[in-house]
Each structure stands twice: as C-alpha cells, then as structure tokens.
Short mmCIF file of C-alpha atoms and ligand atoms in Angstrom, two decimals:
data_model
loop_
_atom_site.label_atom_id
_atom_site.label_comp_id
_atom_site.label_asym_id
_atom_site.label_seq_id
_atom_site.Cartn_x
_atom_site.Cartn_y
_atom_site.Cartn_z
CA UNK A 1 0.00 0.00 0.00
CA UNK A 2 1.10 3.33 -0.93
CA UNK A 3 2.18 5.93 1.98
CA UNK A 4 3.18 9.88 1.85
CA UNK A 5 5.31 11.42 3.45
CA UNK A 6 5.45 14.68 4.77
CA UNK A 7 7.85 16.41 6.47
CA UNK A 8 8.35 19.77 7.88
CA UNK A 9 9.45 22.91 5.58
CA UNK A 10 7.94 26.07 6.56
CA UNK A 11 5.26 28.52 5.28
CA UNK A 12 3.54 27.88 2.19
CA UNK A 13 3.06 30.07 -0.54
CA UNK A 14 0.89 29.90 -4.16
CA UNK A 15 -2.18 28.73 -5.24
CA UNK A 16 -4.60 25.22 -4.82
CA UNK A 17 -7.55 24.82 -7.39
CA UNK A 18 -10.35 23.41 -5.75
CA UNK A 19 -12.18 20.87 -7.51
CA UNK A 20 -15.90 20.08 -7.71
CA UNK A 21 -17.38 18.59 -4.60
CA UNK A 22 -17.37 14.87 -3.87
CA UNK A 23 -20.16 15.13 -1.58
CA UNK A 24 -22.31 16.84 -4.57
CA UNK A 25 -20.70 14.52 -7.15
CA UNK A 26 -22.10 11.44 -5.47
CA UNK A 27 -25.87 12.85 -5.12
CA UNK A 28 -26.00 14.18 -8.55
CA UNK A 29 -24.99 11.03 -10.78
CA UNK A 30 -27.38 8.92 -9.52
CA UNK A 31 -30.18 11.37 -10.36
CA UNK A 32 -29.22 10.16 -14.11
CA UNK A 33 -31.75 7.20 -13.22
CA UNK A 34 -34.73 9.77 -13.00
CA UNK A 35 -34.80 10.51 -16.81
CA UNK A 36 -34.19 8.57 -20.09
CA UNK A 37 -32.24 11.94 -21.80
CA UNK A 38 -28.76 12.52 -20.78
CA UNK A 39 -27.52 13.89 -17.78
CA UNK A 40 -24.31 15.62 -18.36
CA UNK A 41 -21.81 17.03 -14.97
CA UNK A 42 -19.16 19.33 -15.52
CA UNK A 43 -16.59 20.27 -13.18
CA UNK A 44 -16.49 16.52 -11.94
CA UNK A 45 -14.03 15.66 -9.04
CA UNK A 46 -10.69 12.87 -10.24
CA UNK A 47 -11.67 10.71 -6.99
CA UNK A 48 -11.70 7.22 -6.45
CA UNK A 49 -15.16 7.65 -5.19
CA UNK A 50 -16.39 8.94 -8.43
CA UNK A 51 -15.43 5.57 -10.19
CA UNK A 52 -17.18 3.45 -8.11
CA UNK A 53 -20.12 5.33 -8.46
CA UNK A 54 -19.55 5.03 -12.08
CA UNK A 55 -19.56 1.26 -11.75
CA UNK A 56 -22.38 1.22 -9.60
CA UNK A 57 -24.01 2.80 -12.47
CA UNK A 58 -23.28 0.77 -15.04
CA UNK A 59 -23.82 -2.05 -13.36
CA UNK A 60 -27.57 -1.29 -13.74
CA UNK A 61 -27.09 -0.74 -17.28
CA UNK A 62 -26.41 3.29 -17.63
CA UNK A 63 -24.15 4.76 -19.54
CA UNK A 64 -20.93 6.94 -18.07
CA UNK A 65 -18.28 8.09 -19.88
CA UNK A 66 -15.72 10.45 -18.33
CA UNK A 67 -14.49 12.89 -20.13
CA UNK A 68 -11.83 15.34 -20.72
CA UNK A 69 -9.78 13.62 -17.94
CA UNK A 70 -12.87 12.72 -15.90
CA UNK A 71 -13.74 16.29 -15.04
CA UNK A 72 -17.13 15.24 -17.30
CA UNK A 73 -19.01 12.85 -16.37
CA UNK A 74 -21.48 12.29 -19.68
CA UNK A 75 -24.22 10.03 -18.32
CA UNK A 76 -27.87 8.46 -19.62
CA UNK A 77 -30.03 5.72 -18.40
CA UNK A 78 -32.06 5.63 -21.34
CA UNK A 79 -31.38 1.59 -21.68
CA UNK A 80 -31.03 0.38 -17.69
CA UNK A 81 -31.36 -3.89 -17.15
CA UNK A 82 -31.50 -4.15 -13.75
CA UNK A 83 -32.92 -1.81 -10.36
CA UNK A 84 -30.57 -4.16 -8.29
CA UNK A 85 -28.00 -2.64 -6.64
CA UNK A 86 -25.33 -5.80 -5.62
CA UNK A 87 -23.56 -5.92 -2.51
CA UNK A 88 -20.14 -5.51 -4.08
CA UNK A 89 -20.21 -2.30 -4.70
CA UNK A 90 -22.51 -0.36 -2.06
CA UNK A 91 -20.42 -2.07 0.40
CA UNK A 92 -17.38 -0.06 -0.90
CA UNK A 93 -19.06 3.22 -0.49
CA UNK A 94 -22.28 4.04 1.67
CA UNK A 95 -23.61 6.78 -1.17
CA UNK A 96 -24.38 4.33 -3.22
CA UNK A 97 -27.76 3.89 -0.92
CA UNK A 98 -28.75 7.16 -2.96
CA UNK A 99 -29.96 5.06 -6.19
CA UNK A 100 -32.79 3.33 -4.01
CA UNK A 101 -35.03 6.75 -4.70
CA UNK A 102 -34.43 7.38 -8.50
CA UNK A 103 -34.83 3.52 -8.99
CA UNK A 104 -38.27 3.46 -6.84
CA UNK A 105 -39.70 6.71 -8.31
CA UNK A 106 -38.77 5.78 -12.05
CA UNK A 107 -39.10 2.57 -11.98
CA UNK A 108 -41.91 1.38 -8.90
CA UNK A 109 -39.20 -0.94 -7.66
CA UNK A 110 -35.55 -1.84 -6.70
CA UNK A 111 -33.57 -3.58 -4.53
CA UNK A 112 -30.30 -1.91 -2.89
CA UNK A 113 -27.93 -3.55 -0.77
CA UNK A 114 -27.96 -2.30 2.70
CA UNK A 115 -24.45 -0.27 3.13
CA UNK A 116 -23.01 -1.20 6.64
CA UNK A 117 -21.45 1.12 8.49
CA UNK A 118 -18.19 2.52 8.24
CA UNK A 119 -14.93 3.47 10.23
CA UNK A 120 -16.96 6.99 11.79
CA UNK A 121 -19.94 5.15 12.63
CA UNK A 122 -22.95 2.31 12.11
CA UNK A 123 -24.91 5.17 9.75
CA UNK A 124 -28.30 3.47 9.19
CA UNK A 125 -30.27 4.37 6.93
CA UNK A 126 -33.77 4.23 8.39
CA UNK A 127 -34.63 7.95 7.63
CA UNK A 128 -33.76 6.72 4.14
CA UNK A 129 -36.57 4.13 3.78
CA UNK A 130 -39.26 5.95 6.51
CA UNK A 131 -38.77 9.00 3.47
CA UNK A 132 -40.05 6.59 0.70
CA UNK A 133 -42.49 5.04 3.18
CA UNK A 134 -44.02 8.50 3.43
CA UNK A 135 -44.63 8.14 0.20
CA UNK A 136 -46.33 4.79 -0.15
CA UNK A 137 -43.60 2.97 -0.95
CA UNK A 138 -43.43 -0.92 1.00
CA UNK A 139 -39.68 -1.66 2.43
CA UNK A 140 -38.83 -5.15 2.87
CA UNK A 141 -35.12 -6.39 4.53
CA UNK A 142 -34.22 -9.51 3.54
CA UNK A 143 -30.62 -10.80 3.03
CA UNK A 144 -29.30 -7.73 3.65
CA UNK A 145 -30.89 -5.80 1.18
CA UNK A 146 -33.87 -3.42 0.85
CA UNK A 147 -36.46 -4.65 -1.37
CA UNK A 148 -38.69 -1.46 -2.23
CA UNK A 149 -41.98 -1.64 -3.84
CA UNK A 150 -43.78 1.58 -4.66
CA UNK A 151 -47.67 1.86 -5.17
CA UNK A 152 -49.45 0.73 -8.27
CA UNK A 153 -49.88 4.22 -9.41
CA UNK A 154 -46.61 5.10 -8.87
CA UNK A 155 -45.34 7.10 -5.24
CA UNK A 156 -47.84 9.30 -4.02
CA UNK A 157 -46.50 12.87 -2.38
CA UNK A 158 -46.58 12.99 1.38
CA UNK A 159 -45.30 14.62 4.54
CA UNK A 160 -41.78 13.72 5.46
CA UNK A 161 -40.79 14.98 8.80
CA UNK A 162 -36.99 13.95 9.89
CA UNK A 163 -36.54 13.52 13.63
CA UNK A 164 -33.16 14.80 12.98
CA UNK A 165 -31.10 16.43 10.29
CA UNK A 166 -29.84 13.73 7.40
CA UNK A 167 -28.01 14.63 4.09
CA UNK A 168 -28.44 11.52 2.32
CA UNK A 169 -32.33 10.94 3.47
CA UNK A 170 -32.60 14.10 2.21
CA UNK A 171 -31.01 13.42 -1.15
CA UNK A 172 -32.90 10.09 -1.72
CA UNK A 173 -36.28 11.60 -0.57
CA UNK A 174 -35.70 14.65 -2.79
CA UNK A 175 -35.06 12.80 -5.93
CA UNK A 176 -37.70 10.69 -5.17
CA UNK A 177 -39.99 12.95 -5.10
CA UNK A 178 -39.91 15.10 -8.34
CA UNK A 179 -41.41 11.86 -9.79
CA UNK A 180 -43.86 10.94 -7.34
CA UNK A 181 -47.75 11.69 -7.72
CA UNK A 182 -49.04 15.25 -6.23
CA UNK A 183 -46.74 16.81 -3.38
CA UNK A 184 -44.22 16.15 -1.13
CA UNK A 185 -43.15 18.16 1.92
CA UNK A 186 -39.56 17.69 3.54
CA UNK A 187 -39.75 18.85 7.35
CA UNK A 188 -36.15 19.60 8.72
CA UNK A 189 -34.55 19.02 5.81
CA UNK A 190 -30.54 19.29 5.52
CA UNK A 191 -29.37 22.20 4.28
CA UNK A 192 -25.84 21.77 2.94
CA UNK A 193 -25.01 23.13 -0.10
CA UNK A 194 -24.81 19.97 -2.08
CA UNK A 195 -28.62 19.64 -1.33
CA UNK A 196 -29.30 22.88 -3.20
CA UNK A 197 -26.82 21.80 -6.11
CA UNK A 198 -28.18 19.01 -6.12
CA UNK A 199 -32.13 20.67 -6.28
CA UNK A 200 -30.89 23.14 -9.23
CA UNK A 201 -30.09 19.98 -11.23
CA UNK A 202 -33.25 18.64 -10.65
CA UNK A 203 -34.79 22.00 -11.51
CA UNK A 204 -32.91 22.25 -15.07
CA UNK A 205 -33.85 18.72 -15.89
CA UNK A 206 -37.88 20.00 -15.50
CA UNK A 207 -38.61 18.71 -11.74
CA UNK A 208 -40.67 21.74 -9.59
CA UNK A 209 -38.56 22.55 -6.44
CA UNK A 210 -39.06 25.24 -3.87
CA UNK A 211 -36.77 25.81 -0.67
CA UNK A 212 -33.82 23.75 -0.90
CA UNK A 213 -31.18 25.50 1.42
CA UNK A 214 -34.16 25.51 4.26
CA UNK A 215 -35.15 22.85 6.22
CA UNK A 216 -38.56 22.92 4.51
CA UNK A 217 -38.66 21.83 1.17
CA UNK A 218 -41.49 21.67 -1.39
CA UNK A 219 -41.57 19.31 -4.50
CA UNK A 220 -44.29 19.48 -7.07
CA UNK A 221 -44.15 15.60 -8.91
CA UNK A 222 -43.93 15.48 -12.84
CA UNK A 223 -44.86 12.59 -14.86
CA UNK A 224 -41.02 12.71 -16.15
CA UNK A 225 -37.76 14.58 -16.20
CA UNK A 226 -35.48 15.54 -19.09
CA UNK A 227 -31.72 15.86 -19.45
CA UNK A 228 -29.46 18.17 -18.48
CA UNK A 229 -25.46 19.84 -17.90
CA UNK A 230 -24.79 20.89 -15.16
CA UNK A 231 -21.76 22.25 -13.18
CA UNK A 232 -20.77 20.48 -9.83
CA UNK A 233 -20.50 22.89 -7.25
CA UNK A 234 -17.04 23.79 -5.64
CA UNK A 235 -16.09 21.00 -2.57
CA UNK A 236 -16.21 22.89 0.50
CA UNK A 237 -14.69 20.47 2.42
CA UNK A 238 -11.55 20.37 0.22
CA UNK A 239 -11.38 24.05 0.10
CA UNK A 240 -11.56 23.91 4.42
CA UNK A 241 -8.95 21.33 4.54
CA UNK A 242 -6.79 23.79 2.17
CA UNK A 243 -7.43 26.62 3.66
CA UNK A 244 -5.88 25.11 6.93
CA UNK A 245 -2.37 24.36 5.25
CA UNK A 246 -1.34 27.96 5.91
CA UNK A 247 -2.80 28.14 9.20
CA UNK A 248 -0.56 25.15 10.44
CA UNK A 249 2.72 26.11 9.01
CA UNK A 250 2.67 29.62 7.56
CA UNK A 251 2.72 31.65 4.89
CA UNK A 252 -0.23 32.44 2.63
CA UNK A 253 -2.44 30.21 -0.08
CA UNK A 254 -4.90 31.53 -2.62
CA UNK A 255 -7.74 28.83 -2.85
CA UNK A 256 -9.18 28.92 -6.43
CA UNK A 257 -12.64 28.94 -6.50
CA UNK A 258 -13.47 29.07 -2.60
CA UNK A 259 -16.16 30.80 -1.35
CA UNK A 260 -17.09 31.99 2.06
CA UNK A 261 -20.50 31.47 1.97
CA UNK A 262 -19.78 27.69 1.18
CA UNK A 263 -17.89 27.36 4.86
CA UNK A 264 -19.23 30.50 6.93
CA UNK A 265 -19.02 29.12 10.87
CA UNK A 266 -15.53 27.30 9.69
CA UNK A 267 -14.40 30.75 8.53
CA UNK A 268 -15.58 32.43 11.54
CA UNK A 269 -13.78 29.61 13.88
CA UNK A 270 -10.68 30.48 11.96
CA UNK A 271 -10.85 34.18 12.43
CA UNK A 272 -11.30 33.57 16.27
CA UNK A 273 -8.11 30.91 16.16
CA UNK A 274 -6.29 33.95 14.57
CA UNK A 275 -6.20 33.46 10.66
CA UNK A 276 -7.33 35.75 8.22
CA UNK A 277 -9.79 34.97 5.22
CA UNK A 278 -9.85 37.44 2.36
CA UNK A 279 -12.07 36.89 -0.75
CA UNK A 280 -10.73 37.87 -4.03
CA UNK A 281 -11.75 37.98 -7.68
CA UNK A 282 -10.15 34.10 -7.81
CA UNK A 283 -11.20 32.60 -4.60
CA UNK A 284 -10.01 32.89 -0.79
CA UNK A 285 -6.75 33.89 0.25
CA UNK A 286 -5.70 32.40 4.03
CA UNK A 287 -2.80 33.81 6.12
CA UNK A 288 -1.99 33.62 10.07
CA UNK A 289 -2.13 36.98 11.21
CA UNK A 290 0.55 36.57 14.00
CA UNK A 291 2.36 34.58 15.83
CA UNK A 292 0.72 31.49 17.58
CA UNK A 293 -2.75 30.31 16.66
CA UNK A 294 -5.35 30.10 19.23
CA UNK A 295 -7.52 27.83 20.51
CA UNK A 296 -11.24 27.54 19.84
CA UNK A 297 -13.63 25.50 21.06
CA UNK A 298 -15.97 23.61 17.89
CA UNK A 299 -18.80 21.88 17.91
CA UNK A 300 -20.26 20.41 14.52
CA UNK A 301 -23.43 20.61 13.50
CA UNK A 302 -25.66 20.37 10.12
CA UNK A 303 -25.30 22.97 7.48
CA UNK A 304 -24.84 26.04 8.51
CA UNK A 305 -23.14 25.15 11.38
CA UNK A 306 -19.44 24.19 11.54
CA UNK A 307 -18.99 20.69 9.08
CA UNK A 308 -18.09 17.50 10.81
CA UNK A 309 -16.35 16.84 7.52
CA UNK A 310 -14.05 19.50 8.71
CA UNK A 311 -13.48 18.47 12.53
CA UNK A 312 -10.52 15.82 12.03
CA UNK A 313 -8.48 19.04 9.94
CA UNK A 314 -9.27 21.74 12.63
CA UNK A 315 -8.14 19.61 15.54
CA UNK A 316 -4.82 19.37 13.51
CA UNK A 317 -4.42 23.01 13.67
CA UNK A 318 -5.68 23.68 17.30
CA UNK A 319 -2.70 20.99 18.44
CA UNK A 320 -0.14 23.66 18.52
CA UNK A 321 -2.89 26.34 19.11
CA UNK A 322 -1.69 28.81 22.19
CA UNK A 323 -4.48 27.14 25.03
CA UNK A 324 -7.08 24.38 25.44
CA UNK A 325 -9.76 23.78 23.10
CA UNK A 326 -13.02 21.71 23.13
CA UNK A 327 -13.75 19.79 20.02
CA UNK A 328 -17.34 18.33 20.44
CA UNK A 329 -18.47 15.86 17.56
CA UNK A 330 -22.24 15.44 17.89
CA UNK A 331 -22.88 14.45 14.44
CA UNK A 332 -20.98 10.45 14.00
CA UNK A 333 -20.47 8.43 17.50
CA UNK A 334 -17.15 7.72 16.40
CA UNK A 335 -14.91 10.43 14.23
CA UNK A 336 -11.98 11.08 16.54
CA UNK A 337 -9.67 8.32 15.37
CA UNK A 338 -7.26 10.74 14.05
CA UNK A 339 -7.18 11.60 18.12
CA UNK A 340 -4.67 8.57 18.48
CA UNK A 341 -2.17 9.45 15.57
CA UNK A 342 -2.13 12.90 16.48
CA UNK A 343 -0.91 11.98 19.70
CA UNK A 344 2.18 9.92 18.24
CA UNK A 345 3.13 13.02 16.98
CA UNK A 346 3.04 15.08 20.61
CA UNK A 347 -0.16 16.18 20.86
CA UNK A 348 -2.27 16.58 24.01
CA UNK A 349 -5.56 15.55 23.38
CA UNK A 350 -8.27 13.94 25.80
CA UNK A 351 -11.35 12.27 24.54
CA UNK A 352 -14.06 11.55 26.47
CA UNK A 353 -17.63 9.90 24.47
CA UNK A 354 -17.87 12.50 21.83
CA UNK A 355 -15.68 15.21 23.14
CA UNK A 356 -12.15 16.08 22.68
CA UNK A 357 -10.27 17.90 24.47
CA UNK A 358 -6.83 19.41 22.94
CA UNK A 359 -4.07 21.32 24.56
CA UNK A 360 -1.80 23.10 22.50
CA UNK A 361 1.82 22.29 22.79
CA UNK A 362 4.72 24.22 20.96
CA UNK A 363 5.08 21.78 18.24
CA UNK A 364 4.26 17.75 16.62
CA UNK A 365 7.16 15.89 15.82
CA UNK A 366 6.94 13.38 12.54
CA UNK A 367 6.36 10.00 13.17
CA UNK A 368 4.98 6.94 11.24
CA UNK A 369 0.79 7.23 11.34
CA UNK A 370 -1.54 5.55 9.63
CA UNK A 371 -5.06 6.93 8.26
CA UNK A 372 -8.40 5.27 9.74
CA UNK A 373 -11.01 7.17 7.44
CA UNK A 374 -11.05 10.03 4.53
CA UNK A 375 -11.04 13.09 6.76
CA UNK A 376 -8.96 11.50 9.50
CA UNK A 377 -6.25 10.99 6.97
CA UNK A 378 -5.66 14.38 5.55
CA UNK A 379 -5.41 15.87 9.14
CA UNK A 380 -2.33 13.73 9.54
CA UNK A 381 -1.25 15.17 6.43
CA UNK A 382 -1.66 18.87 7.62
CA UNK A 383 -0.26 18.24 10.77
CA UNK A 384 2.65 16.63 8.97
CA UNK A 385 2.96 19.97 7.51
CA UNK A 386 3.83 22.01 10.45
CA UNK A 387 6.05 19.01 12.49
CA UNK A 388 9.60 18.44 12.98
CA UNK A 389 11.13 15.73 10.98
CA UNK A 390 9.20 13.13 8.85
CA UNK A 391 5.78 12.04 9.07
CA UNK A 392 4.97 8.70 6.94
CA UNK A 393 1.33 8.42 6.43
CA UNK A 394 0.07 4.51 5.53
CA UNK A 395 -3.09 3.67 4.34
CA UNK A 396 -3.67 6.58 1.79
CA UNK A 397 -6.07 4.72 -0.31
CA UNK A 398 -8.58 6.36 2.38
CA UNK A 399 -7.60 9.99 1.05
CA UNK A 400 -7.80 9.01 -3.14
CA UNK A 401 -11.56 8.82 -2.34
CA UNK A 402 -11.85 12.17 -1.24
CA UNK A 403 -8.65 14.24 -2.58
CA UNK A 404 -7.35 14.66 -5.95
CA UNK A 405 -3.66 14.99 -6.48
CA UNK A 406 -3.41 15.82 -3.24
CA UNK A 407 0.68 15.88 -3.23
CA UNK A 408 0.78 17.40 -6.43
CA UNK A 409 -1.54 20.22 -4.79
CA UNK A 410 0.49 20.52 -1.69
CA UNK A 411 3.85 20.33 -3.34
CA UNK A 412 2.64 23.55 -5.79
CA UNK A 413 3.14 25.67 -2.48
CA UNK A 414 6.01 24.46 -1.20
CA UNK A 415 5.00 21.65 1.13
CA UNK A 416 8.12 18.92 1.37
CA UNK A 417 5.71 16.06 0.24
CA UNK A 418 5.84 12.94 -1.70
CA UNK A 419 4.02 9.72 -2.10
CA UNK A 420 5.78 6.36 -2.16
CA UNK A 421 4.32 3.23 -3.78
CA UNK A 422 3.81 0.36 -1.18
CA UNK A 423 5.41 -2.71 -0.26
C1 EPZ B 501 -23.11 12.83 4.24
O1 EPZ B 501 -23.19 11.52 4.78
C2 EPZ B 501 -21.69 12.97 3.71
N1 EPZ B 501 -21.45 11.97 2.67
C3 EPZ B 501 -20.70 12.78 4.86
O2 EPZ B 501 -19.39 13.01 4.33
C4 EPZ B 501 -20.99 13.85 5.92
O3 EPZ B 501 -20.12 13.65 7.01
C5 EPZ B 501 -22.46 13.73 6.38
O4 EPZ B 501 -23.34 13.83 5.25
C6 EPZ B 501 -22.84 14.81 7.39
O5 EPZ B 501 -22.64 16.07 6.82
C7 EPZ B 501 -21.94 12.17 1.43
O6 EPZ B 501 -22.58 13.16 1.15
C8 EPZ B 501 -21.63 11.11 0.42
P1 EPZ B 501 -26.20 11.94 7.38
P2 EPZ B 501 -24.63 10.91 5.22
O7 EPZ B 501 -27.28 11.09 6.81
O8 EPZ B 501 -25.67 11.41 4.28
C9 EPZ B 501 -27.33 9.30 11.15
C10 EPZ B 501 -17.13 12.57 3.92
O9 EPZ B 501 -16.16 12.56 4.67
N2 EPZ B 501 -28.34 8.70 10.26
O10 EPZ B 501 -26.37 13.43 7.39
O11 EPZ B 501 -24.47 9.47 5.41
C11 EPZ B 501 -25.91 8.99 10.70
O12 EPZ B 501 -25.48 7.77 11.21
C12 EPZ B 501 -18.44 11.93 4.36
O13 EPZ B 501 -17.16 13.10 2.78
C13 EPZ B 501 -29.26 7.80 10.79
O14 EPZ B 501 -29.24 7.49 11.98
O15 EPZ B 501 -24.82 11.62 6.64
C14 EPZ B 501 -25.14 10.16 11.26
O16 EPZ B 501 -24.84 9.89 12.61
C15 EPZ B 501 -18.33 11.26 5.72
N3 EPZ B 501 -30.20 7.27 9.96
C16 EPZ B 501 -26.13 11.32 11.18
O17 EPZ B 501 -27.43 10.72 11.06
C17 EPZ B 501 -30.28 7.59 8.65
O18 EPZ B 501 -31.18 7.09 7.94
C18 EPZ B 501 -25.93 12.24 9.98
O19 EPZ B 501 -25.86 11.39 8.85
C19 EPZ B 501 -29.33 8.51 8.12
C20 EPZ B 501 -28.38 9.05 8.94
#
C-alpha cells in the first residue's frame, strides 16, 4: 500500500484549485436514473469515489463516460437492465444507498444492498426508507438488502418529517420525489449546499422545487424529467482542509474557487483561532495573522453550522494552538480516530464519548501514522505539515476517495511532500 510522506518545511506560498465537490458529485450522478435523456456534470471531481459510483451505475445498465480527464461525467439511463444494486459495490461506499429513490420513483421498484457502516460510525439508513415510506412505498429487509416496492400508481407525495437532520435521506427523498404523484413536503430538511446543487439539477432537468437550502422543502411531482449539464459545485470540504495548510505552518495560499459562503461558521472559527480569510476575484486567500494560533472551542453541526467533515483538519491546527480547546463531535459516534495518531506526533488531546479535548503544545514531531477514514487521513497530512522531521502516512487509499492529487496540490506551495508506492 502506498504511503506519503510529509515532512516539515515552513510557510507555504501559491495557489490550490479546488475541484468540484465529492459530496455533490455522489448525489448528482445517480439522479441520471430519474430521466431517459442525458444527464451531463461538468466540473467533476478525479476521486476514487467517483469511479465506483460510475460502476455502480453501469452495473444497472447506464451509460458513463468520463471525459476530458474525468472532469465530465457524460451520463444516460435511457437503456437500464437491472434496479438491483449488488452488494459488491454499495459495500465499498455508503452513497451508493442514494440510487434506491431514483430507482423506486422511475421505476416502482428496486432492490439496494444495505451499506453497513463505516470506520466513523454504524450510519443506518432508516430515515432513508421511513422517506419513501411517506410516500407509499413498501420496504422489505431480507438478506441484507432493501427490497422497495412503490404503489401501483406510482409514489404518491406525502409529509416527510426527519426527527433529525440527514443529508443523504434528504437526497434520496428529494429525488424521489420530483417523480412521485401530487406533493411532497420535507420537514427539517438538511441544508448543505450539495442539497441545493443538487435541487438546481433537478430543476434544469424539468422537476418543480421550492426551498432547498431551508429545512422545509417543497416538490411538485412530474410525470417525467429531461436531461441536463450541469456544473458540480465547488467541494467545501476540500477548500476547508486547504485553507488550513497555511494556518498550520505559515505563509499564505490563494484557494481557487473558494467561497465563504460555502464554509461561513468554519471561517468564523478560523478568524477567532487567529487566521485571516480574504475573498478575491479568484477565490479565498488564508494567512496567520501573528504569531501562535489560538484555541477555539468547535462543535459540529448540520449545514450552517461548523462541518463534521471538517473536525478531524481543525483539531490538527488547534494541536499547537496557544491554550485548550473543546472539540465536540455530535454528528458520527465515532470520528476522533485521528485523536490517536495525532498523539504519536506530541499532541495533548483527551477524549471523552464524543468530546475532545486538545491542549496546544509548541510543536508535533513526525512519526509513522496511519489513516483510519477520509477526513482522519488528511489531518495527519496537515499536521505533517507544520512538524519536525518526517511524518509517513500509511493507508492513503482512504484519502484518493476524497482528494485529488493531493501531493501534487500541496507540493505547488512548497510543502516537502511525496508519495511512495507500497510494499
Ligand atoms: C453525508 O453523509 C456525507 N457523505 C458525509 O461526508 C458527511 O459527514 C455527512 O453527510 C454529514 O454532513 C456524502 O454526502 C456522500 P447523514 P450521510 O445522513 O448522508 C445518522 C465525507 O467525509 N443517520 O447526514 O451518510 C448517521 O449515522 C463523508 O465526505 C441515521 O441514523 O450523513 C449520522 O450519525 C463522511 N439514519 C447522522 O445521522 C439515517 O437514515 C448524519 O448522517 C441517516 C443518517
């Protein structure tokens, strides 16, 4: 297995292109199985992620070809053979739970492996299937995988009210619904903004949206949807995890394409840790202001609140923050495995349950780590970035599912980084 290795150097200085978001990317191809036209994404993210959503795809019998180096993906499910999703693949990736909805509204039925859980957590997906319940579908588990079965007629709309805040339930009930009979109401609906990208696809392909970025959303069924382009929006997760390089070591970075409005309570976090975020005509340019960063306390929360996606990454910076902070994850039971590595490389951090506590020392030290899941991985790399000596990062399959050319990127602005093929 392939490992990176990072070591030391000083401030950074330059530019990082953000790509198109995963997280969007993942929600939008499968809404390719709502219409028989073509569904076209520009602006597509290189990830490893992306391809096995590709072969999830095809697997049912839709078309995807990547283009122009994979940054478009040109898709149509005008000729699908089969609504069965096979263990294989969803077991790889948990998104691929989000063809169950297109399959069911398009098609009346389908049957989707059940994902299992994942390093961060079990992450059911019972919202998922109460959603499509709502709207007359009938769920059936057996052999570990959902057999849905919608109405005669097709779905009907209905009232879906979400005890709590879900992305993906969200995604699957929205797509669902632009098919379904009559109305459908989402009640504390996610708001992240790869929900509305995801809603202004629909909308260009014919389906009748109102309040995506709210927690209420309205859909309006049609009898069917037509093609489409569309550009994925900018990955605000990447851009975050960027946007800490020069917070950690130095210097001053120029992220293409960032916007604030994308990562608003992460931005305000890192004004209050001491950084400073300026937009300009090309994107966001970070800098430490002075001297030591401080520490913040975080807590993460749904959209627009500060991203879990983005917890791992800040506790990297707030290890050689001036003080204590008080990470609180209250979104996954179990995202502080980067806690451990972390602390091979001198940090102080307590965890307690779903709370970490870090205090800062003066600096990490390298040391041999290995990543546990996406996000976890490329905080090792950051704080890799600011310690003394060499840190060797194993595992870094985890990170091609979420990071493009992530050396290459890092390298551009002066990071002392390289990637080593594995035993
Ligand atoms: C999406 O996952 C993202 N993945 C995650 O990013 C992100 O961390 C998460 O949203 C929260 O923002 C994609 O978009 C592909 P949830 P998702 O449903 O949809 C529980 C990354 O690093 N839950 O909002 O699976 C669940 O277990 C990944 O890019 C249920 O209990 O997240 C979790 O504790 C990691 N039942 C919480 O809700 C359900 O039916 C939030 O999960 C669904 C979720």
């Amino acid at each position: 297995m392939d490992q990176i290795i990072v070591t030391g150097n000083g401030p950074l200085s330059g530019q990082i292109p953000i790509a198109g978001a995963k997280n969007a990317c993942l929600t939008l191809m499968p809404a390719t199985l709502l219409s028989e036209e073509p569904l076209t994404l520009t602006n597509a993210p290189r990830l490893s992620d992306i391809r096995t959503m590709t072969t999830l795809l095809q697997s049912l019998g839709a078309e995807v070809q990547a283009l122009q180096d994979g940054q478009v993906l040109a898709m149509s499910s005008h000729d699908l053979t089969s609504v069965r999703a096979d263990y294989d693949i969803v077991r790889k990736m948990r998104a691929s739970i989000l063809v169950l909805g297109p399959l069911l509204a398009r098609f009346g039925h389908a049957e989707v492996s059940l994902p299992g859980g994942c390093a961060i957590g079990a992450r059911p997906v019972d919202l998922h299937l109460k959603a499509f319940e709502a709207m007359g579908a009938e769920l059936d588990l057996r052999e570990g995988y959902v057999h849905a079965k919608a109405p005669a007629g097709g779905l009907r709309g209905g009232i879906v009210e979400f005890p709590f805040v879900s992305v993906g339930a969200t995604e699957n009930a929205l797509m669902a619904a632009t098919l379904a009979k009559g109305t459908t109401v989402l009640k504390n609906a996610a708001r992240e903004p790869e929900i509305v990208d995801l809603a202004q696809c629909l909308r260009k392909m014919g389906a009748q949206i109102d309040g995506e970025g709210t927690s209420e959303i309205t859909i309006q069924g049609v009898d069917t949807l037509g093609g489409a382009t569309h550009r994925v929006v900018t990955d605000r997760i990447e851009l975050g995890t960027y946007m800490l390089a020069p917070a950690i070591c130095g210097g001053e970075v120029e992220c293409l394409g960032g916007r604030i409005d994308l990562l608003a309570a992460f931005c305000e976090k890192l004004d209050a840790a001491g950084i400073s975020v300026e937009e300009t005509p090309n994107g966001l340019k970070v800098a430490r202001k002075n001297g030591r960063v401080s520490a913040v306390d975080v807590t993460t929360e749904p959209f627009p609140g500060f991203p879990t996606d983005l917890q791992a990454q800040m506790m990297a910076l707030l290890c050689t923050a001036g003080g204590t902070s008080v990470l609180e994850e209250k979104i996954f039971e179990n995202r502080f495995m980067h806690a451990p590595e972390l602390i091979r490389m001198g940090a102080k951090i307590d965890v307690h349950g779903g709370t970490a506590t870090v205090t800062g020392v003066d600096h990490l030290r390298g040391a041999p780590v290995m990543a546990t899941d996406l996000r976890a991985s490329v905080s090792l790399i950051l704080a890799g970035l600011a310690a003394e000596g060499d840190t060797i990062v194993s595992r870094v399959y985890h990170l091609d599912r979420g990071y493009e050319h992530v050396v290459r990127k890092l390298e551009s602005v002066g990071a002392k980084i390289e990637r080593v093929s594995g035993q």
